[in-house]
Amino acid sequence: MRPIIVVHGGAGSWRVDSTLLDSIKAALENALLSGFRLSYSGSALDMVVESVKVLEDSGIFNAGTGSTVDLSGNASMDAGIMFEHRAGAVAYVRYPRNPIVLAKHVYSYTNHILIAGSAADDLARRLGLEPHPGPSERWVALYKDYIERIRRGERIPTHFSRSLSLWMNIGDTVGAVALDGNGRLAAAVSTGGIFLKFPGRVGDSPIPGAGFYANECGAAAATGVGEYIILSHLTLKVVEGICRGKDVAKASKEALDALTSRFGSKTAGIIAIDSSGRLYAAYNTEAMPWGYIDGSGKIALGGLPNPI
Ligand code: GLY
């Protein structure tokens, strides 16, 4: 079996100039190469965790050091992984720089699937994980601007948290799916959530079957409005479709179409892979930067936004 890894940097509107576009491409390629390198010594799980960690550290995407802020101006993050019929996830964490690493510790060292909030932060501290540097200057400036506008009584659209995040050059969430040399599949996702979300809000990313899912048939990772992804069981539907014999493209398209027809466009995206290494990426947003690297070392990128 030839290993393969697929990553994405988030579905969204992504208004970028050519410099930011180059940084997005470089970050995706770096994530693909870093994850793929582990295919020689590690499992599909090691591959997806490493790729997502690189995306978290890039600061470009809405995850890890690039995480957005909630209504209180703080970053809080969710992440999850799935491999060999087990999952590990963390929700509403504020301490770790790399929530995906903490999710892997939950998977490896506890009997649980999901640990949340301050207890998860304490666990990260006890494990000696690196602390998060706090929201980036870009997010702090954007937050101040929007809070000021809200205070001035400026009209903000209904459901503004969703609408704003779709307007503001940002993608949502990072993710990876991989097939290793032993034919095993894994999925991983990490996110800062949605701009101006209610403090304490948890999205789809730490929920197996919503933000991520993997079994022996396939693996899928989702991005977009978490509430819609949870209600659609998006990644579970994709992987179950593959298990029932659907082509990975058909399974992905059908699951995303069902979400779109219920909740509208500009809401979600997905990457998926099956046990033969066939892969697909689908999104109903303007862009969803994604890419893959296969056993021959070939890298391909897609879903990139047009620079303005
Ligand atoms: N898809 C990430 C979130 O809604 O939190």
mmCIF file of C-alpha atoms and ligand atoms in Angstrom:
data_model
loop_
_atom_site.group_PDB
_atom_site.id
_atom_site.type_symbol
_atom_site.label_atom_id
_atom_site.label_comp_id
_atom_site.label_asym_id
_atom_site.label_seq_id
_atom_site.Cartn_x
_atom_site.Cartn_y
_atom_site.Cartn_z
ATOM 1 C CA MET A 1 0.000 0.000 0.000
ATOM 2 C CA ARG A 2 1.373 3.411 -0.957
ATOM 3 C CA PRO A 3 0.806 6.035 1.729
ATOM 4 C CA ILE A 4 -1.103 9.178 0.858
ATOM 5 C CA ILE A 5 -2.092 12.251 2.820
ATOM 6 C CA VAL A 6 -4.643 14.983 2.115
ATOM 7 C CA VAL A 7 -4.862 18.298 4.015
ATOM 8 C CA HIS A 8 -7.054 21.397 3.919
ATOM 9 C CA GLY A 9 -6.769 24.912 5.321
ATOM 10 C CA GLY A 10 -10.473 25.669 5.728
ATOM 11 C CA ALA A 11 -13.536 26.456 3.654
ATOM 12 C CA GLY A 12 -14.377 30.149 3.460
ATOM 13 C CA SER A 13 -14.329 33.314 1.412
ATOM 14 C CA TRP A 14 -10.545 33.764 1.539
ATOM 15 C CA ARG A 15 -9.843 37.228 0.080
ATOM 16 C CA VAL A 16 -6.072 37.136 -0.363
ATOM 17 C CA ASP A 17 -3.309 39.021 -2.112
ATOM 18 C CA SER A 18 -0.578 37.164 -3.978
ATOM 19 C CA THR A 19 1.787 37.226 -0.966
ATOM 20 C CA LEU A 20 -0.774 35.582 1.306
ATOM 21 C CA LEU A 21 -1.632 33.101 -1.431
ATOM 22 C CA ASP A 22 2.043 32.102 -1.638
ATOM 23 C CA SER A 23 2.104 31.655 2.154
ATOM 24 C CA ILE A 24 -1.010 29.465 2.016
ATOM 25 C CA LYS A 25 0.560 27.259 -0.673
ATOM 26 C CA ALA A 26 3.840 27.009 1.241
ATOM 27 C CA ALA A 27 2.025 26.098 4.485
ATOM 28 C CA LEU A 28 -0.015 23.375 2.759
ATOM 29 C CA GLU A 29 3.095 21.932 1.100
ATOM 30 C CA ASN A 30 5.007 22.037 4.376
ATOM 31 C CA ALA A 31 2.147 20.236 6.154
ATOM 32 C CA LEU A 32 1.973 17.577 3.421
ATOM 33 C CA LEU A 33 5.726 16.929 3.428
ATOM 34 C CA SER A 34 5.983 16.869 7.246
ATOM 35 C CA GLY A 35 3.093 14.409 7.567
ATOM 36 C CA PHE A 36 4.302 12.270 4.686
ATOM 37 C CA ARG A 37 7.797 11.985 6.163
ATOM 38 C CA LEU A 38 6.274 10.065 9.078
ATOM 39 C CA SER A 39 4.803 7.474 6.710
ATOM 40 C CA TYR A 40 8.212 5.739 6.721
ATOM 41 C CA SER A 41 8.268 5.179 10.490
ATOM 42 C CA GLY A 42 4.786 5.947 11.798
ATOM 43 C CA SER A 43 1.090 5.299 11.297
ATOM 44 C CA ALA A 44 -1.650 7.210 9.484
ATOM 45 C CA LEU A 45 -2.419 8.738 12.888
ATOM 46 C CA ASP A 46 1.135 10.087 13.259
ATOM 47 C CA MET A 47 0.884 11.472 9.714
ATOM 48 C CA VAL A 48 -2.363 13.420 10.207
ATOM 49 C CA VAL A 49 -1.355 14.747 13.637
ATOM 50 C CA GLU A 50 1.958 16.040 12.274
ATOM 51 C CA SER A 51 0.328 17.689 9.262
ATOM 52 C CA VAL A 52 -2.316 19.394 11.380
ATOM 53 C CA LYS A 53 0.327 20.519 13.898
ATOM 54 C CA VAL A 54 2.236 22.222 11.069
ATOM 55 C CA LEU A 55 -0.972 23.944 9.934
ATOM 56 C CA GLU A 56 -1.689 25.039 13.534
ATOM 57 C CA ASP A 57 1.827 26.481 13.814
ATOM 58 C CA SER A 58 1.659 28.340 10.493
ATOM 59 C CA GLY A 59 -0.513 31.095 12.002
ATOM 60 C CA ILE A 60 -2.237 31.489 8.629
ATOM 61 C CA PHE A 61 -5.231 29.286 9.237
ATOM 62 C CA ASN A 62 -7.969 29.424 11.841
ATOM 63 C CA ALA A 63 -6.407 26.853 14.171
ATOM 64 C CA GLY A 64 -3.575 26.777 16.718
ATOM 65 C CA THR A 65 -1.642 30.048 16.691
ATOM 66 C CA GLY A 66 -3.934 31.466 13.977
ATOM 67 C CA SER A 67 -7.125 30.812 15.973
ATOM 68 C CA THR A 68 -9.923 33.343 15.916
ATOM 69 C CA VAL A 69 -11.471 34.908 19.033
ATOM 70 C CA ASP A 70 -14.845 34.591 20.738
ATOM 71 C CA LEU A 71 -17.149 37.371 21.986
ATOM 72 C CA SER A 72 -14.922 37.836 25.031
ATOM 73 C CA GLY A 73 -11.854 38.391 22.827
ATOM 74 C CA ASN A 74 -10.207 35.096 23.805
ATOM 75 C CA ALA A 75 -9.086 32.226 21.620
ATOM 76 C CA SER A 76 -10.597 28.854 22.455
ATOM 77 C CA MET A 77 -10.000 25.779 20.353
ATOM 78 C CA ASP A 78 -11.343 22.333 19.504
ATOM 79 C CA ALA A 79 -9.528 19.392 17.918
ATOM 80 C CA GLY A 80 -10.077 15.707 17.270
ATOM 81 C CA ILE A 81 -8.528 12.591 15.771
ATOM 82 C CA MET A 82 -9.752 9.128 14.821
ATOM 83 C CA PHE A 83 -7.788 5.951 14.052
ATOM 84 C CA GLU A 84 -8.503 2.249 14.324
ATOM 85 C CA HIS A 85 -12.046 2.671 15.690
ATOM 86 C CA ARG A 86 -10.989 4.975 18.497
ATOM 87 C CA ALA A 87 -11.111 8.739 18.828
ATOM 88 C CA GLY A 88 -9.457 11.407 20.978
ATOM 89 C CA ALA A 89 -10.603 15.018 21.190
ATOM 90 C CA VAL A 90 -10.438 18.234 23.176
ATOM 91 C CA ALA A 91 -12.992 21.039 23.308
ATOM 92 C CA TYR A 92 -12.904 24.635 24.480
ATOM 93 C CA VAL A 93 -9.193 24.568 25.308
ATOM 94 C CA ARG A 94 -7.258 27.792 25.764
ATOM 95 C CA TYR A 95 -3.864 26.694 27.055
ATOM 96 C CA PRO A 96 -2.164 24.542 24.406
ATOM 97 C CA ARG A 97 -0.453 25.927 21.346
ATOM 98 C CA ASN A 98 -1.284 22.646 19.590
ATOM 99 C CA PRO A 99 -4.718 21.281 20.525
ATOM 100 C CA ILE A 100 -4.167 18.423 18.039
ATOM 101 C CA VAL A 101 -1.258 17.149 20.169
ATOM 102 C CA LEU A 102 -3.467 17.242 23.273
ATOM 103 C CA ALA A 103 -6.178 15.319 21.366
ATOM 104 C CA LYS A 104 -3.579 12.683 20.537
ATOM 105 C CA HIS A 105 -2.660 12.426 24.235
ATOM 106 C CA VAL A 106 -6.346 11.927 25.106
ATOM 107 C CA TYR A 107 -6.392 9.136 22.509
ATOM 108 C CA SER A 108 -3.145 7.543 23.675
ATOM 109 C CA TYR A 109 -3.212 7.917 27.452
ATOM 110 C CA THR A 110 -6.851 8.015 28.611
ATOM 111 C CA ASN A 111 -9.942 5.811 28.336
ATOM 112 C CA HIS A 112 -11.988 8.771 27.133
ATOM 113 C CA ILE A 113 -12.862 10.362 23.829
ATOM 114 C CA LEU A 114 -13.431 14.015 24.688
ATOM 115 C CA ILE A 115 -11.997 16.200 27.474
ATOM 116 C CA ALA A 116 -13.119 19.814 27.685
ATOM 117 C CA GLY A 117 -12.404 23.210 29.160
ATOM 118 C CA SER A 118 -10.155 23.988 32.103
ATOM 119 C CA ALA A 119 -9.611 20.285 32.893
ATOM 120 C CA ALA A 120 -8.244 19.768 29.393
ATOM 121 C CA ASP A 121 -6.040 22.846 29.854
ATOM 122 C CA ASP A 122 -4.747 21.433 33.156
ATOM 123 C CA LEU A 123 -3.960 18.151 31.400
ATOM 124 C CA ALA A 124 -2.014 20.030 28.729
ATOM 125 C CA ARG A 125 -0.010 21.825 31.443
ATOM 126 C CA ARG A 126 0.686 18.571 33.283
ATOM 127 C CA LEU A 127 1.859 16.974 30.052
ATOM 128 C CA GLY A 128 4.231 19.898 29.542
ATOM 129 C CA LEU A 129 2.697 21.014 26.257
ATOM 130 C CA GLU A 130 3.744 24.367 24.872
ATOM 131 C CA PRO A 131 1.427 27.255 25.821
ATOM 132 C CA HIS A 132 -0.607 29.168 23.257
ATOM 133 C CA PRO A 133 0.809 32.655 22.562
ATOM 134 C CA GLY A 134 -2.676 34.242 22.637
ATOM 135 C CA PRO A 135 -4.674 35.669 19.752
ATOM 136 C CA SER A 136 -2.672 37.190 16.908
ATOM 137 C CA GLU A 137 -2.535 40.973 16.407
ATOM 138 C CA ARG A 138 -4.723 40.583 13.336
ATOM 139 C CA TRP A 139 -7.523 38.929 15.336
ATOM 140 C CA VAL A 140 -7.231 41.379 18.234
ATOM 141 C CA ALA A 141 -7.517 44.334 15.818
ATOM 142 C CA LEU A 142 -10.503 42.786 14.052
ATOM 143 C CA TYR A 143 -12.173 42.024 17.375
ATOM 144 C CA LYS A 144 -11.740 45.598 18.635
ATOM 145 C CA ASP A 145 -13.116 46.952 15.388
ATOM 146 C CA TYR A 146 -16.243 44.781 15.491
ATOM 147 C CA ILE A 147 -16.923 45.314 19.187
ATOM 148 C CA GLU A 148 -16.632 49.057 18.631
ATOM 149 C CA ARG A 149 -19.096 48.858 15.734
ATOM 150 C CA ILE A 150 -21.517 46.814 17.838
ATOM 151 C CA ARG A 151 -21.212 49.340 20.699
ATOM 152 C CA ARG A 152 -21.940 52.181 18.272
ATOM 153 C CA GLY A 153 -25.182 50.383 17.465
ATOM 154 C CA GLU A 154 -24.083 49.606 13.951
ATOM 155 C CA ARG A 155 -26.312 47.073 12.318
ATOM 156 C CA ILE A 156 -24.710 43.675 12.341
ATOM 157 C CA PRO A 157 -26.512 40.982 10.356
ATOM 158 C CA THR A 158 -28.587 38.422 12.192
ATOM 159 C CA HIS A 159 -26.593 35.334 13.054
ATOM 160 C CA PHE A 160 -23.629 37.706 12.796
ATOM 161 C CA SER A 161 -21.080 35.278 14.110
ATOM 162 C CA ARG A 162 -21.601 33.011 11.118
ATOM 163 C CA SER A 163 -21.973 35.760 8.572
ATOM 164 C CA LEU A 164 -18.954 37.679 9.780
ATOM 165 C CA SER A 165 -16.669 34.713 9.639
ATOM 166 C CA LEU A 166 -17.738 34.046 6.084
ATOM 167 C CA TRP A 167 -17.002 37.635 5.092
ATOM 168 C CA MET A 168 -13.608 38.044 6.551
ATOM 169 C CA ASN A 169 -10.946 36.449 4.439
ATOM 170 C CA ILE A 170 -10.823 33.516 6.684
ATOM 171 C CA GLY A 171 -11.163 29.886 6.239
ATOM 172 C CA ASP A 172 -12.340 27.773 9.053
ATOM 173 C CA THR A 173 -10.539 24.847 10.623
ATOM 174 C CA VAL A 174 -7.641 22.761 9.331
ATOM 175 C CA GLY A 175 -7.762 19.045 8.696
ATOM 176 C CA ALA A 176 -5.959 16.005 7.363
ATOM 177 C CA VAL A 177 -6.812 12.465 6.313
ATOM 178 C CA ALA A 178 -4.232 9.794 5.558
ATOM 179 C CA LEU A 179 -3.732 6.215 4.455
ATOM 180 C CA ASP A 180 -0.549 4.563 5.711
ATOM 181 C CA GLY A 181 1.626 1.815 4.239
ATOM 182 C CA ASN A 182 -0.351 -0.815 6.173
ATOM 183 C CA GLY A 183 -3.674 0.310 4.701
ATOM 184 C CA ARG A 184 -4.837 2.036 7.898
ATOM 185 C CA LEU A 185 -6.791 5.295 7.735
ATOM 186 C CA ALA A 186 -6.858 8.303 10.081
ATOM 187 C CA ALA A 187 -8.508 11.715 10.285
ATOM 188 C CA ALA A 188 -7.579 14.848 12.266
ATOM 189 C CA VAL A 189 -9.053 18.348 12.609
ATOM 190 C CA SER A 190 -8.251 21.466 14.617
ATOM 191 C CA THR A 191 -9.982 24.833 14.833
ATOM 192 C CA GLY A 192 -10.293 28.159 16.585
ATOM 193 C CA GLY A 193 -14.027 27.931 15.867
ATOM 194 C CA ILE A 194 -16.082 30.826 14.542
ATOM 195 C CA PHE A 195 -15.297 34.514 15.009
ATOM 196 C CA LEU A 196 -17.338 36.061 17.839
ATOM 197 C CA LYS A 197 -18.784 32.738 18.902
ATOM 198 C CA PHE A 198 -20.374 32.639 22.346
ATOM 199 C CA PRO A 199 -17.754 31.828 25.009
ATOM 200 C CA GLY A 200 -18.007 28.112 25.786
ATOM 201 C CA ARG A 201 -19.402 27.255 22.369
ATOM 202 C CA VAL A 202 -18.062 24.007 20.940
ATOM 203 C CA GLY A 203 -18.250 23.225 17.229
ATOM 204 C CA ASP A 204 -18.032 20.066 15.144
ATOM 205 C CA SER A 205 -14.266 19.585 15.333
ATOM 206 C CA PRO A 206 -14.086 17.517 18.554
ATOM 207 C CA ILE A 207 -17.130 15.392 17.656
ATOM 208 C CA PRO A 208 -16.566 12.052 15.891
ATOM 209 C CA GLY A 209 -18.910 11.666 12.916
ATOM 210 C CA ALA A 210 -19.343 15.449 12.669
ATOM 211 C CA GLY A 211 -15.917 17.097 12.188
ATOM 212 C CA PHE A 212 -13.967 13.889 11.601
ATOM 213 C CA TYR A 213 -14.416 10.166 11.115
ATOM 214 C CA ALA A 214 -12.243 7.231 10.070
ATOM 215 C CA ASN A 215 -12.665 3.479 9.884
ATOM 216 C CA GLU A 216 -11.360 0.691 7.631
ATOM 217 C CA CYS A 217 -13.386 1.955 4.612
ATOM 218 C CA GLY A 218 -12.460 5.620 4.611
ATOM 219 C CA ALA A 219 -11.564 8.790 6.473
ATOM 220 C CA ALA A 220 -13.085 12.280 6.248
ATOM 221 C CA ALA A 221 -12.454 15.710 7.792
ATOM 222 C CA ALA A 222 -14.941 18.584 7.675
ATOM 223 C CA THR A 223 -14.724 22.370 7.766
ATOM 224 C CA GLY A 224 -17.423 25.036 7.966
ATOM 225 C CA VAL A 225 -20.244 26.042 10.277
ATOM 226 C CA GLY A 226 -19.989 23.526 13.097
ATOM 227 C CA GLU A 227 -23.663 23.603 14.056
ATOM 228 C CA TYR A 228 -24.688 22.517 10.535
ATOM 229 C CA ILE A 229 -21.954 19.894 10.334
ATOM 230 C CA ILE A 230 -23.038 18.378 13.669
ATOM 231 C CA LEU A 231 -26.689 18.251 12.637
ATOM 232 C CA SER A 232 -25.723 16.656 9.294
ATOM 233 C CA HIS A 233 -23.327 14.022 10.719
ATOM 234 C CA LEU A 234 -21.255 15.068 7.750
ATOM 235 C CA THR A 235 -18.119 12.934 8.019
ATOM 236 C CA LEU A 236 -20.007 9.868 9.252
ATOM 237 C CA LYS A 237 -22.257 10.073 6.203
ATOM 238 C CA VAL A 238 -19.271 10.262 3.843
ATOM 239 C CA VAL A 239 -17.495 7.279 5.391
ATOM 240 C CA GLU A 240 -20.699 5.216 5.666
ATOM 241 C CA GLY A 241 -21.364 5.956 1.987
ATOM 242 C CA ILE A 242 -17.900 4.620 1.125
ATOM 243 C CA CYS A 243 -18.525 1.511 3.295
ATOM 244 C CA ARG A 244 -21.732 0.888 1.355
ATOM 245 C CA GLY A 245 -19.728 0.829 -1.875
ATOM 246 C CA LYS A 246 -20.039 4.410 -3.094
ATOM 247 C CA ASP A 247 -17.106 6.024 -4.825
ATOM 248 C CA VAL A 248 -15.367 8.514 -2.482
ATOM 249 C CA ALA A 249 -16.358 11.416 -4.778
ATOM 250 C CA LYS A 250 -20.025 10.407 -4.873
ATOM 251 C CA ALA A 251 -20.154 9.796 -1.112
ATOM 252 C CA SER A 252 -18.556 13.210 -0.419
ATOM 253 C CA LYS A 253 -20.722 15.102 -2.913
ATOM 254 C CA GLU A 254 -23.960 13.524 -1.693
ATOM 255 C CA ALA A 255 -23.201 14.251 1.970
ATOM 256 C CA LEU A 256 -22.236 17.860 1.232
ATOM 257 C CA ASP A 257 -25.246 18.353 -1.076
ATOM 258 C CA ALA A 258 -27.563 17.156 1.693
ATOM 259 C CA LEU A 259 -26.021 19.718 4.080
ATOM 260 C CA THR A 260 -26.219 22.482 1.452
ATOM 261 C CA SER A 261 -29.856 21.809 0.617
ATOM 262 C CA ARG A 262 -30.787 21.997 4.309
ATOM 263 C CA PHE A 263 -28.563 24.870 5.467
ATOM 264 C CA GLY A 264 -27.548 26.761 2.328
ATOM 265 C CA SER A 265 -24.312 27.411 0.465
ATOM 266 C CA LYS A 266 -21.155 29.007 1.921
ATOM 267 C CA THR A 267 -21.411 26.684 4.893
ATOM 268 C CA ALA A 268 -19.046 23.693 4.627
ATOM 269 C CA GLY A 269 -16.321 21.660 2.972
ATOM 270 C CA ILE A 270 -14.836 18.197 3.248
ATOM 271 C CA ILE A 271 -11.775 16.116 2.369
ATOM 272 C CA ALA A 272 -12.038 12.337 2.162
ATOM 273 C CA ILE A 273 -9.984 9.286 1.262
ATOM 274 C CA ASP A 274 -10.849 5.607 0.871
ATOM 275 C CA SER A 275 -8.880 2.450 1.644
ATOM 276 C CA SER A 276 -7.503 2.323 -1.918
ATOM 277 C CA GLY A 277 -6.105 5.842 -1.649
ATOM 278 C CA ARG A 278 -8.780 7.454 -3.835
ATOM 279 C CA LEU A 279 -9.421 10.948 -2.531
ATOM 280 C CA TYR A 280 -11.813 13.832 -2.992
ATOM 281 C CA ALA A 281 -12.318 17.416 -1.795
ATOM 282 C CA ALA A 282 -15.686 19.194 -1.944
ATOM 283 C CA TYR A 283 -16.835 22.589 -0.676
ATOM 284 C CA ASN A 284 -19.782 24.938 -1.131
ATOM 285 C CA THR A 285 -17.766 28.063 -0.245
ATOM 286 C CA GLU A 286 -15.728 30.322 -2.534
ATOM 287 C CA ALA A 287 -12.512 28.489 -1.747
ATOM 288 C CA MET A 288 -11.027 25.731 0.376
ATOM 289 C CA PRO A 289 -7.243 25.496 -0.034
ATOM 290 C CA TRP A 290 -6.354 21.810 0.014
ATOM 291 C CA GLY A 291 -3.703 19.458 -1.307
ATOM 292 C CA TYR A 292 -2.357 15.934 -1.301
ATOM 293 C CA ILE A 293 0.914 14.083 -1.560
ATOM 294 C CA ASP A 294 0.964 10.509 -2.818
ATOM 295 C CA GLY A 295 3.390 7.599 -2.662
ATOM 296 C CA SER A 296 5.362 8.876 -5.645
ATOM 297 C CA GLY A 297 6.013 12.138 -3.793
ATOM 298 C CA LYS A 298 3.762 14.112 -6.140
ATOM 299 C CA ILE A 299 2.144 17.154 -4.503
ATOM 300 C CA ALA A 300 -1.013 18.732 -5.935
ATOM 301 C CA LEU A 301 -2.916 21.719 -4.543
ATOM 302 C CA GLY A 302 -6.486 22.804 -5.255
ATOM 303 C CA GLY A 303 -9.360 24.983 -4.044
ATOM 304 C CA LEU A 304 -7.096 28.053 -3.877
ATOM 305 C CA PRO A 305 -8.674 31.513 -3.797
ATOM 306 C CA ASN A 306 -8.039 33.975 -6.645
ATOM 307 C CA PRO A 307 -5.725 36.745 -5.471
ATOM 308 C CA ILE A 308 -7.118 40.297 -5.595
HETATM 309 N N1 GLY B 1 -15.894 24.024 11.892
HETATM 310 C C1 GLY B 1 -15.414 24.633 13.038
HETATM 311 C C2 GLY B 1 -16.412 25.186 13.948
HETATM 312 O O1 GLY B 1 -17.543 25.442 13.574
HETATM 313 O O2 GLY B 1 -16.096 25.390 15.081
#
